[in-house]
Every structure is written in C-alpha cells, then in structure tokens.
Short mmCIF file of C-alpha atoms in Angstrom, two decimals:
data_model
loop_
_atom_site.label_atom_id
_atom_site.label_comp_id
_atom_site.label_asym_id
_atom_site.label_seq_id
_atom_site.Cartn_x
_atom_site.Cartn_y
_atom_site.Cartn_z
CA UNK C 1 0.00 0.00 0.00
CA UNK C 2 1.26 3.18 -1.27
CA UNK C 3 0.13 6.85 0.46
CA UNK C 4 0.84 8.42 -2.67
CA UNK C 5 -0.86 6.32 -5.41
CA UNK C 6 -3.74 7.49 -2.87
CA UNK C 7 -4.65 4.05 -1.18
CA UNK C 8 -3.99 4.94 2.34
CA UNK C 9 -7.02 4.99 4.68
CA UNK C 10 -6.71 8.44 6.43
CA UNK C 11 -6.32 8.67 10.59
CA UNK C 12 -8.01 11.56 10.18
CA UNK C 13 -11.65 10.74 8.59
CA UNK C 14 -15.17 10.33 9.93
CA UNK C 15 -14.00 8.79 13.27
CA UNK C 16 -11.43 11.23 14.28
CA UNK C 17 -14.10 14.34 13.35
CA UNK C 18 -16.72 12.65 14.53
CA UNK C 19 -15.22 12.54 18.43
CA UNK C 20 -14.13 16.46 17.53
CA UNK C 21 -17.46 17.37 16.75
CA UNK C 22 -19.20 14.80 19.79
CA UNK C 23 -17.00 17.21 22.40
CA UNK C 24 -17.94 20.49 20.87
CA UNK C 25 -21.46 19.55 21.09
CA UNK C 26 -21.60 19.01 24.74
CA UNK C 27 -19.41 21.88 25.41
CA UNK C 28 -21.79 24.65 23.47
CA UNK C 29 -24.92 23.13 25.27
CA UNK C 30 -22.33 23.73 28.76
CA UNK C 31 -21.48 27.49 27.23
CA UNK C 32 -18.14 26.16 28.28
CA UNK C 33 -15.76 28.69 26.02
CA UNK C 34 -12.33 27.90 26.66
CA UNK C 35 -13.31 24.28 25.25
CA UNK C 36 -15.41 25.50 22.41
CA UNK C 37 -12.75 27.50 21.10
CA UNK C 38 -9.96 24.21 21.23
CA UNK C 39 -12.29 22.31 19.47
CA UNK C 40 -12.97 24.73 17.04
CA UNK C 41 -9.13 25.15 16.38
CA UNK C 42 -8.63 21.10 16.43
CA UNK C 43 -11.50 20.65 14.40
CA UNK C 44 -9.97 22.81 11.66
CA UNK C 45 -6.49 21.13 12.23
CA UNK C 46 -7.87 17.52 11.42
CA UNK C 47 -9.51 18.80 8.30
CA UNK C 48 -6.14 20.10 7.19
CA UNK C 49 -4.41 17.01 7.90
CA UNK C 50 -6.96 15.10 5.81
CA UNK C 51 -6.72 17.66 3.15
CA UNK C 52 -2.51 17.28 3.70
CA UNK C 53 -3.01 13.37 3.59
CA UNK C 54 -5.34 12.88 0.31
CA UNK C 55 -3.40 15.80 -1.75
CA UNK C 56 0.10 14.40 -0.99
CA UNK C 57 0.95 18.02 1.20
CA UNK C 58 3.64 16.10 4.38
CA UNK C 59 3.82 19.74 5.69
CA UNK C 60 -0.18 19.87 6.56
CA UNK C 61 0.38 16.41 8.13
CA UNK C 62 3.48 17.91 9.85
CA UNK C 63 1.30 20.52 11.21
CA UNK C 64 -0.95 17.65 12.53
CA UNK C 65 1.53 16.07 14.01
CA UNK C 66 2.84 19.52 15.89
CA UNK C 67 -1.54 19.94 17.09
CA UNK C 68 -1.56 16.24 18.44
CA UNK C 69 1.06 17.89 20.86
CA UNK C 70 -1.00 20.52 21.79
CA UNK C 71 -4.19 18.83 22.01
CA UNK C 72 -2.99 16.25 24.70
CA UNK C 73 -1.14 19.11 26.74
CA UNK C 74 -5.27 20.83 26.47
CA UNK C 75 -7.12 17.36 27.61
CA UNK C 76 -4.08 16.87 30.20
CA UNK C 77 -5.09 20.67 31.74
CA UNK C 78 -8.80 19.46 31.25
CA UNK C 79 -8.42 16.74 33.65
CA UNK C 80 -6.58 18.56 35.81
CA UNK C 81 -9.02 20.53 36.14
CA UNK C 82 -12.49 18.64 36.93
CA UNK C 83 -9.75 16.56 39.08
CA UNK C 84 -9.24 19.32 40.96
CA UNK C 85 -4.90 18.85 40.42
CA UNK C 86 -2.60 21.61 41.55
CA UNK C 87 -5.24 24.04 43.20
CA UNK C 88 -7.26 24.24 39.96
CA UNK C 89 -10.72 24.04 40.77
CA UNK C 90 -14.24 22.46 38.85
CA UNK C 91 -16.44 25.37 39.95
CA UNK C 92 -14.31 28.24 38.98
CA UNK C 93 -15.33 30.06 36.23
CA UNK C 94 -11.81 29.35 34.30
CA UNK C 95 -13.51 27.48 31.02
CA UNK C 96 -16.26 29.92 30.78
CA UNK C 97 -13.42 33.33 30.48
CA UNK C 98 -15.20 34.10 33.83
CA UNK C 99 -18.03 36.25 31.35
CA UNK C 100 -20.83 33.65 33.39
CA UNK C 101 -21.22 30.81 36.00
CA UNK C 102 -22.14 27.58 33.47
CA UNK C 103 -20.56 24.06 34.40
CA UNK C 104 -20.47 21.38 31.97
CA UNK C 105 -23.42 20.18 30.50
CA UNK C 106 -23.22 16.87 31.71
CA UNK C 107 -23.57 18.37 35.85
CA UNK C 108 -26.94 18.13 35.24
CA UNK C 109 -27.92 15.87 32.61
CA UNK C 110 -25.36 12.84 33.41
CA UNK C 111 -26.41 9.32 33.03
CA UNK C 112 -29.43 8.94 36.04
CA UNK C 113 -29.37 12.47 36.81
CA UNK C 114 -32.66 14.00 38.41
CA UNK C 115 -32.99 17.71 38.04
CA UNK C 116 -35.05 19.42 40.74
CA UNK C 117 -35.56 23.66 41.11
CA UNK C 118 -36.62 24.81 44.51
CA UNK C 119 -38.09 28.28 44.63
CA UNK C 120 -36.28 30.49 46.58
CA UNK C 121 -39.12 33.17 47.83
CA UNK C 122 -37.96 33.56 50.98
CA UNK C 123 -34.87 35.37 50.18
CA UNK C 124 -34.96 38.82 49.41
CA UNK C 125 -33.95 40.03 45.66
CA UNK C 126 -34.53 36.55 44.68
CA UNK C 127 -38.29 36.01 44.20
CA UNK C 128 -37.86 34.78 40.25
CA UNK C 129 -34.55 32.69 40.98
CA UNK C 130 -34.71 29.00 41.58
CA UNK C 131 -32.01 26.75 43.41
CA UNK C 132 -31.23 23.67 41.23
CA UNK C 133 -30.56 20.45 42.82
CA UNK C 134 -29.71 17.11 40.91
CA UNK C 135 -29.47 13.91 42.64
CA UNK C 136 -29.44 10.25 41.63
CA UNK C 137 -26.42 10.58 38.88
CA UNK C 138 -25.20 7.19 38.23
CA UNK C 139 -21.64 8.89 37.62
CA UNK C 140 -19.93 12.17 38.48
CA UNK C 141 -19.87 14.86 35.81
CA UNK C 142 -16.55 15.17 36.39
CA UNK C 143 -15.25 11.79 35.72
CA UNK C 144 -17.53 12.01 32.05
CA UNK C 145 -15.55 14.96 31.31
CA UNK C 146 -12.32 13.10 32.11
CA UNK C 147 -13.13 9.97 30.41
CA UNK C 148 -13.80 12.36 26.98
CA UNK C 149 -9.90 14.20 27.58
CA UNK C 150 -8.96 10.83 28.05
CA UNK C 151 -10.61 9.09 24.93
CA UNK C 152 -9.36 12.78 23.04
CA UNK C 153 -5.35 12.29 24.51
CA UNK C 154 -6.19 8.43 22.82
CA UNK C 155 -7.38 8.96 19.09
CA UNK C 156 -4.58 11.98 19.15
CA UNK C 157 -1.97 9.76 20.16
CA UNK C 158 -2.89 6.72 17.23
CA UNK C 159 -3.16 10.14 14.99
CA UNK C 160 0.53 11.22 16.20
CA UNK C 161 1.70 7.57 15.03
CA UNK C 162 0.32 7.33 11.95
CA UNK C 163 1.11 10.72 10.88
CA UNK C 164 4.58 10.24 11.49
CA UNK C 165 3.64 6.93 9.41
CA UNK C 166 2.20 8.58 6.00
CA UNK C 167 5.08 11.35 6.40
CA UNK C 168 7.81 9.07 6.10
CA UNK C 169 6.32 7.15 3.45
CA UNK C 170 5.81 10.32 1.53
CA UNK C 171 9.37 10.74 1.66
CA UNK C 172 10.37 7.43 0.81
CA UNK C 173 8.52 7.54 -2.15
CA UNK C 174 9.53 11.16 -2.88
CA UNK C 175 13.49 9.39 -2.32
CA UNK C 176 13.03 6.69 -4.80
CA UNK C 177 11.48 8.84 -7.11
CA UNK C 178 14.82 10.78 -7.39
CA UNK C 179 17.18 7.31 -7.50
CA UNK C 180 15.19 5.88 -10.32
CA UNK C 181 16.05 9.11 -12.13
CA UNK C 182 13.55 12.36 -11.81
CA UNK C 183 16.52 14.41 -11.45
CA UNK C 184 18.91 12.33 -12.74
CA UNK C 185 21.16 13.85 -15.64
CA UNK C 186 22.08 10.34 -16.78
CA UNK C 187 19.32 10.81 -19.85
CA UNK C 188 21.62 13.53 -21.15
CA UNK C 189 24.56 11.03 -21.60
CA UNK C 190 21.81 9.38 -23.99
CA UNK C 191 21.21 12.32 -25.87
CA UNK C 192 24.25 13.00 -26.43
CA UNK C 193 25.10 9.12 -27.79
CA UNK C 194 23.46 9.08 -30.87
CA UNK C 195 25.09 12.64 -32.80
CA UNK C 196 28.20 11.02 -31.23
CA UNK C 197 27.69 7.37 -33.10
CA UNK C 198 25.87 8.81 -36.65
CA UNK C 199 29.27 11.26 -36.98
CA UNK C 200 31.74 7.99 -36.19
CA UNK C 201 29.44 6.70 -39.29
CA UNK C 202 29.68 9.64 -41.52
CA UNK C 203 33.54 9.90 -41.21
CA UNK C 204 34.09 6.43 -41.61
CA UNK C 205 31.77 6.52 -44.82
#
C-alpha cells in the first residue's frame, strides 16, 4: 500500500471528526468557552491534515503532528481541572473566560441524573430565581468529562503515530522517485550518444 498512489485509509476521517465534533457539542450546550474555542481550532487542524493526507501536502500532516502535541497538553489541563490537580478548581469560572457561571453540560444531565428547582421566595432580591438540585447521577460529571480528555489524549496519540507513518512514506517515495532518475542527468549522456555514433558513421563513410 502506497500513500501516494492514494490508497492509504486516512487517521483523520469520519472517526477522528466525529469525536471532535461529539466534544464540541456538549461543550456549546455547557457554554463552556475555553473548550469551544480548542475544538474549534482542532476541528480545523484535522480537516487540514486530511486535506494534507489525500493531496500528498507532508507539511499539513506535519502541522498535525505539531496539534496532536497541543491537544494532549489541552485534555491533560482538562483533567486537571475537573480533578481538581494543583489548586485548579471544577467550579471556577476558568472554562467559561469568567463572562458567566455555566458548568459542563453533563452536571446536570449525566447518566441517572434527576434535576429538581426549589423556589427560593424567601430570600430577598430573589423572588424569580430557583435553586437547582440534581441527585441520583449514576456517575460524576466530572469523571464524564475526564473519560472524553482521556478518549481525546487516545485517538490523538494513534493520529501522532500514523502521521509520522504517512510522512515518512511520503518521503520514501519522494526518495526513490529521485534514485530511479527524476533528477537524474544520466538521460543527457543518452542524448548526447546518438550525434556522437551517426558522426563515427559519416567519417568512416
């Protein structure tokens, strides 16, 4: 199988955009900005590499390569974060620019999640507010969003490898194409044979 007679299966088709677009789904309906924008920039970045990968282009795979980096280091900081490593916090307002007080969507729609509102009369300036309760989740929020950075930090790491893997097979065949002769001057010699042979000819004549 050759990458550039265009028979390579691209790491970066429907399943790779697919999980891009899953995560920027949940993290509009969770206003969650910081996110939306990295998945919005990775999202463009895997279209480039499988632009890079079907029109032969190593430095848009390159470029790939160089996100994949960047990605993990992101999913890394985002399970840090609903992990609650180094003094970072779940309930700050760090992933929303601090512009409002959203969490992720999944903090109140999670897998066996109840959502209750409580009206909260009683308190002065807050007649029209509710307080929102959810009980009965099967599983933390936090542990869905670090089982998504996780699955991310996986698909980018099989895209890191076989990046690398279509890169250096573009060069091998970019390699052999110049030892078999695309730049080879040894046609000239031929050229230059026959004027060389049809004057021995003439003078011998």
């Amino acid at each position: 199988k050759h990458c550039g007679s265009r028979s390579c299966n691209s790491p970066f088709s429907s399943p790779f955009q697919l999980a891009a677009l899953e995560r920027q789904v949940f993290d509009f309906l969770g206003y969650q900005w910081a996110p939306i924008l990295a998945n919005f920039l990775h999202i463009i970045i895997v279209i480039l590499g499988l632009f890079g990968t079907i029109q032969y282009r190593p430095r848009y795979i390159v470029v790939y390569a160089i996100w994949t980096a960047i990605w993990v280091t992101w999913n890394i900081f985002i399970i840090c974060f609903y992990l609650e490593v180094g003094g970072l916090s779940k309930d700050s307002e760090l992933l929303t620019f601090n512009i409002s007080r959203h969490q992720s969507w999944w903090s109140e729609n999670g897998p066996g999640c109840v959502r209750k509102e409580a009206p909260m009369s009683g308190i002065k300036g807050l007649d029209n507010h509710s307080y929102i309760s959810v009980i009965g989740c099967a599983l933390e929020y936090r542990y869905i969003e670090v089982m998504h950075s996780s699955f991310q930090i996986l698909i980018a790491l099989v895209g890191f490898v076989y990046a690398c893997y279509v890169v250096s097979v573009f060069t091998e065949e970019e390699d052999s194409f110049d030892f078999i002769g695309g730049f080879d001057p040894f046609p000239l010699y031929h050229v230059n044979e026959k004027p060389t042979n049809l004057l021995f000819k003439q003078t011998y004549l």
